[in-house]
Short mmCIF file of N, CA and C in Angstrom, two decimals:
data_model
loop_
_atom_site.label_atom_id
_atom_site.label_comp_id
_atom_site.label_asym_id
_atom_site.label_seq_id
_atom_site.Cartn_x
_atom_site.Cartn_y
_atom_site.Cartn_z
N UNK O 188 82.40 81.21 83.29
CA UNK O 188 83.07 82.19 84.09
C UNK O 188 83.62 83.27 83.15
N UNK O 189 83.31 84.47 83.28
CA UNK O 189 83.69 85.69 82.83
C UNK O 189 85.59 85.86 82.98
N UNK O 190 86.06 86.16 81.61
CA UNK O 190 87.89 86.37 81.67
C UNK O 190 87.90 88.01 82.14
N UNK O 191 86.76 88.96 82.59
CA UNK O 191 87.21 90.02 83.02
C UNK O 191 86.87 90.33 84.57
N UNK O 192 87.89 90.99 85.36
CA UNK O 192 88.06 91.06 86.45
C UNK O 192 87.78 92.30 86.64
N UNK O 193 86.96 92.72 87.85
CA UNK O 193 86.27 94.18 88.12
C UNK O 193 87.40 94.39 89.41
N UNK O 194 87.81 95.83 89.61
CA UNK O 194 88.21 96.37 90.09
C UNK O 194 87.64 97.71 90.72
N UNK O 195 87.51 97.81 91.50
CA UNK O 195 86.67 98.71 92.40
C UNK O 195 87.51 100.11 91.99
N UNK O 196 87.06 100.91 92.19
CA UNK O 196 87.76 102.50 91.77
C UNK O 196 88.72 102.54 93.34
N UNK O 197 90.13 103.30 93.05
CA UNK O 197 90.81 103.26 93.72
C UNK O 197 91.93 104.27 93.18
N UNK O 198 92.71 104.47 94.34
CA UNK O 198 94.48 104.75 93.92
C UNK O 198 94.94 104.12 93.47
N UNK O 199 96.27 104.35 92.65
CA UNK O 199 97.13 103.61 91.72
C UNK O 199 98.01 103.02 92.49
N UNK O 200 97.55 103.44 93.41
CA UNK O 200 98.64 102.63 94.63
C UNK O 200 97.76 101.68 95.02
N UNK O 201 96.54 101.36 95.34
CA UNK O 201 95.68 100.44 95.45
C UNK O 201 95.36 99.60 94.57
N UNK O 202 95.30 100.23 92.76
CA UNK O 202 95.20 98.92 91.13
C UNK O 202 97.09 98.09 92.32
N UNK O 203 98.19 98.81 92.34
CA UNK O 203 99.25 98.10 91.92
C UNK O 203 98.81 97.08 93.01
N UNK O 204 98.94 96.91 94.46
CA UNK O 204 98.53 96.49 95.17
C UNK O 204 97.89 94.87 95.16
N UNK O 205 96.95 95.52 94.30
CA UNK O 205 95.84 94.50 93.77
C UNK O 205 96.44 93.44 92.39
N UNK O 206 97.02 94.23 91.83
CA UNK O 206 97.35 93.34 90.83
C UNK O 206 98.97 92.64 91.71
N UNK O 207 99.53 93.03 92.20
CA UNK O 207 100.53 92.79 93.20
C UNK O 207 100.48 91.05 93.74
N UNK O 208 99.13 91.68 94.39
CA UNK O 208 98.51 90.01 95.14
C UNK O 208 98.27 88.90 93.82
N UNK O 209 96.66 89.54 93.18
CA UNK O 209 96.65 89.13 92.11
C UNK O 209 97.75 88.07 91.55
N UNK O 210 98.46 88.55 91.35
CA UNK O 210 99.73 87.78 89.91
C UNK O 210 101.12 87.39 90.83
N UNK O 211 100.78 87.19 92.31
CA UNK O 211 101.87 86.66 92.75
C UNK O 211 103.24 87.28 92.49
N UNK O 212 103.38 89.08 92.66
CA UNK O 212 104.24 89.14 92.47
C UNK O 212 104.72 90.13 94.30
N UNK O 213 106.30 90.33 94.48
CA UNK O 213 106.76 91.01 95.51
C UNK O 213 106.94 92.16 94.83
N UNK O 214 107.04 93.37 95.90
CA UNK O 214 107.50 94.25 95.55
C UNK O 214 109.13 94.65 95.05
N UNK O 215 110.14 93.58 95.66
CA UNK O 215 111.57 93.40 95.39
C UNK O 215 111.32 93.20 94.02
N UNK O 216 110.77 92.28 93.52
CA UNK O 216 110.68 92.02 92.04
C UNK O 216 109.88 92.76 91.17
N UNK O 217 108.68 93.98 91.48
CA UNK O 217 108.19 94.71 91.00
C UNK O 217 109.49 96.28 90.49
N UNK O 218 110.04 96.07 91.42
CA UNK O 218 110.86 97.26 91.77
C UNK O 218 112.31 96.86 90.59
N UNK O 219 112.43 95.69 90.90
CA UNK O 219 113.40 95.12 89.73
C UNK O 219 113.41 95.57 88.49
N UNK O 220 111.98 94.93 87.94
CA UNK O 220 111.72 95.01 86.73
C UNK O 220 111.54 96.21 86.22
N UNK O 221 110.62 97.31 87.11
CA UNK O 221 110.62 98.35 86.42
C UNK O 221 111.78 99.68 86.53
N UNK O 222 113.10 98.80 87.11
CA UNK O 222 113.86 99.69 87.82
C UNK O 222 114.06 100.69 88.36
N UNK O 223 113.56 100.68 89.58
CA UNK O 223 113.71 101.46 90.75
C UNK O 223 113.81 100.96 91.84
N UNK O 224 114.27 101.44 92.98
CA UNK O 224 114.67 100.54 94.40
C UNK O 224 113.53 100.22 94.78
N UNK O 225 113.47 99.07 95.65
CA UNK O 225 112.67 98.77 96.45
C UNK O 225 112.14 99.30 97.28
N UNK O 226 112.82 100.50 97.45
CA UNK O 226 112.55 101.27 98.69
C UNK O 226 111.51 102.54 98.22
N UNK O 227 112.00 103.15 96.97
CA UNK O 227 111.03 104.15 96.13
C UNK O 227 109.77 103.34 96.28
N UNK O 228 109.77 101.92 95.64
CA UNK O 228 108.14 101.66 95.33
C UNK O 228 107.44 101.74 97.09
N UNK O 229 108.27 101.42 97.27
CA UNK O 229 107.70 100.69 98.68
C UNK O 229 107.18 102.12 99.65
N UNK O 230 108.32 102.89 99.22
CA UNK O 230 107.59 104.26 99.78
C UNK O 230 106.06 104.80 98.86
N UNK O 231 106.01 104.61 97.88
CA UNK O 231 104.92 105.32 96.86
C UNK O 231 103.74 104.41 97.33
N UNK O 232 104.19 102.66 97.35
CA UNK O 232 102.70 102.36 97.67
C UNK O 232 102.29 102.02 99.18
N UNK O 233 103.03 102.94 100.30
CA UNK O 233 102.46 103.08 101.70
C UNK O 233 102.25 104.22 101.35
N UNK O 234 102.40 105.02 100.54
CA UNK O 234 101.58 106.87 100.70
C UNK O 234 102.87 108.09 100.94
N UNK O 235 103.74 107.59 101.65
CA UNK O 235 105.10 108.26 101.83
C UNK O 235 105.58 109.13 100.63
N UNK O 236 105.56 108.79 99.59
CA UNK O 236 106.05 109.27 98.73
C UNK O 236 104.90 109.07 97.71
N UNK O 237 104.74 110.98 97.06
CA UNK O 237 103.45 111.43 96.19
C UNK O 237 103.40 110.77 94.83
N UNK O 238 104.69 110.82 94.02
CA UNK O 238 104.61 110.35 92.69
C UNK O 238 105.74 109.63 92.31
N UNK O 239 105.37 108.96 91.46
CA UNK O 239 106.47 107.47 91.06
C UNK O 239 106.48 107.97 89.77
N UNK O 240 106.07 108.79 88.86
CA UNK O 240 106.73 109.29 88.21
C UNK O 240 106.01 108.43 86.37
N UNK O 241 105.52 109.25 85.35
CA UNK O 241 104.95 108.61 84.51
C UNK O 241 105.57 107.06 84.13
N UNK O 242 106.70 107.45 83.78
CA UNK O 242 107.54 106.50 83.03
C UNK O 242 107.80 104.89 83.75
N UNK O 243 107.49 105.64 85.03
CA UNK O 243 107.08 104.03 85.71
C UNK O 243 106.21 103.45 85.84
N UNK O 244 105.13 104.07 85.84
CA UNK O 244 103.88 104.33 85.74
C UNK O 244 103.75 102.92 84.88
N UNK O 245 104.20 103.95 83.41
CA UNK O 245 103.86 102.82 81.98
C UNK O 245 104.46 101.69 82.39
N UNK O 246 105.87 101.76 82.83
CA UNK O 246 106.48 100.22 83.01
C UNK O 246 105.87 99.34 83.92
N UNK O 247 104.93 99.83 84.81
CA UNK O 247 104.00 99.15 86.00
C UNK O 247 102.96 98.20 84.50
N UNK O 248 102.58 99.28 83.98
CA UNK O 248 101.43 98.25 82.91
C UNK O 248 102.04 97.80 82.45
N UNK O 249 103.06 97.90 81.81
CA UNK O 249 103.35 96.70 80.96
C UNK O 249 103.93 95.41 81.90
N UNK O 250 104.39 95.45 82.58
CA UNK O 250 104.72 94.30 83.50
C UNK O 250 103.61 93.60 83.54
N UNK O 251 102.39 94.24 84.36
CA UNK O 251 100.72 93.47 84.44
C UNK O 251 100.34 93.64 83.24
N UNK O 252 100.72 93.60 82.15
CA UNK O 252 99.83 93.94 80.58
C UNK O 252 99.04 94.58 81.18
N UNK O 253 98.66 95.74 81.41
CA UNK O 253 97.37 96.23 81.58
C UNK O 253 97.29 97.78 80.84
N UNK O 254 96.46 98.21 81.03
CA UNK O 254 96.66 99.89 80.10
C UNK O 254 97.13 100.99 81.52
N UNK O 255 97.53 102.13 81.31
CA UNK O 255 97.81 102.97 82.09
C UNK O 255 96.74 103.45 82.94
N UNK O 256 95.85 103.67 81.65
CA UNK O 256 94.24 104.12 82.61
C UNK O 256 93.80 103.16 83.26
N UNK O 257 93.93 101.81 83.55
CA UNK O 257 94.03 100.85 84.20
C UNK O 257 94.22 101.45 85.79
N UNK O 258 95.73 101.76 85.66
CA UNK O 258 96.41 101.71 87.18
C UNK O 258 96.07 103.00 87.64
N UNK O 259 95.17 104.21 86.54
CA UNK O 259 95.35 105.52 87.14
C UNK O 259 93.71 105.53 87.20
N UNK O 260 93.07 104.32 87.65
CA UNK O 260 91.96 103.74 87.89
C UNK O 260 90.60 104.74 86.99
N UNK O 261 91.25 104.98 85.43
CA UNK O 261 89.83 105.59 84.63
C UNK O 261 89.28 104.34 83.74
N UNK O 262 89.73 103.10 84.56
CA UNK O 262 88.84 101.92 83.68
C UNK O 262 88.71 101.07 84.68
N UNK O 263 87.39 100.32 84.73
CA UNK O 263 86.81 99.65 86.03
C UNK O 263 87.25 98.29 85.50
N UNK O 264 87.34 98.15 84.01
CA UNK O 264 87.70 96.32 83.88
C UNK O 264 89.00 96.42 83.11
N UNK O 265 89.27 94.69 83.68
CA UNK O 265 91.10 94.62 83.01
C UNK O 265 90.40 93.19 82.36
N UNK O 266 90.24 92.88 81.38
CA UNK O 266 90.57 91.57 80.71
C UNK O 266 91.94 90.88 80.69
N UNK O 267 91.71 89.83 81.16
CA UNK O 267 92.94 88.95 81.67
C UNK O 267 93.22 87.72 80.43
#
């Protein structure tokens, strides 16, 4: 079995989503860690709200280890 996981091209609201399910995490606790309310993320990843802003951005990857171009979907694989 292959350690890399394909991800279909998408919004960064669709990588978080995915890695969301993925890794068993909530958005209360996404929102925690990278500090911002629950309510910001929660608006950014129903579409409500346009941008979450770089710096969260990065703190989104590093939470999922993943790279930025990852979540701003210019890379189709994440090695896990």
């Amino acid at each position: 079995m292959s350690n890399e996981n394909v991800y279909p091209p998408g919004k960064i609201r669709n990588r978080i989503q995915d890695l969301m399910k993925s890794r068993k995490v909530i958005q209360a606790e996404l929102a925690t860690r990278i500090g911002v309310s629950e309510r910001s993320l929660r608006r950014f990843i129903s579409g409500k709200r346009i941008k979450l802003g770089d710096e969260n951005i990065i703190r989104i990857a590093r939470v999922f280890n993943v790279s930025a171009d990852f979540l701003l979907g210019e890379a189709k694989f994440q090695v896990i």
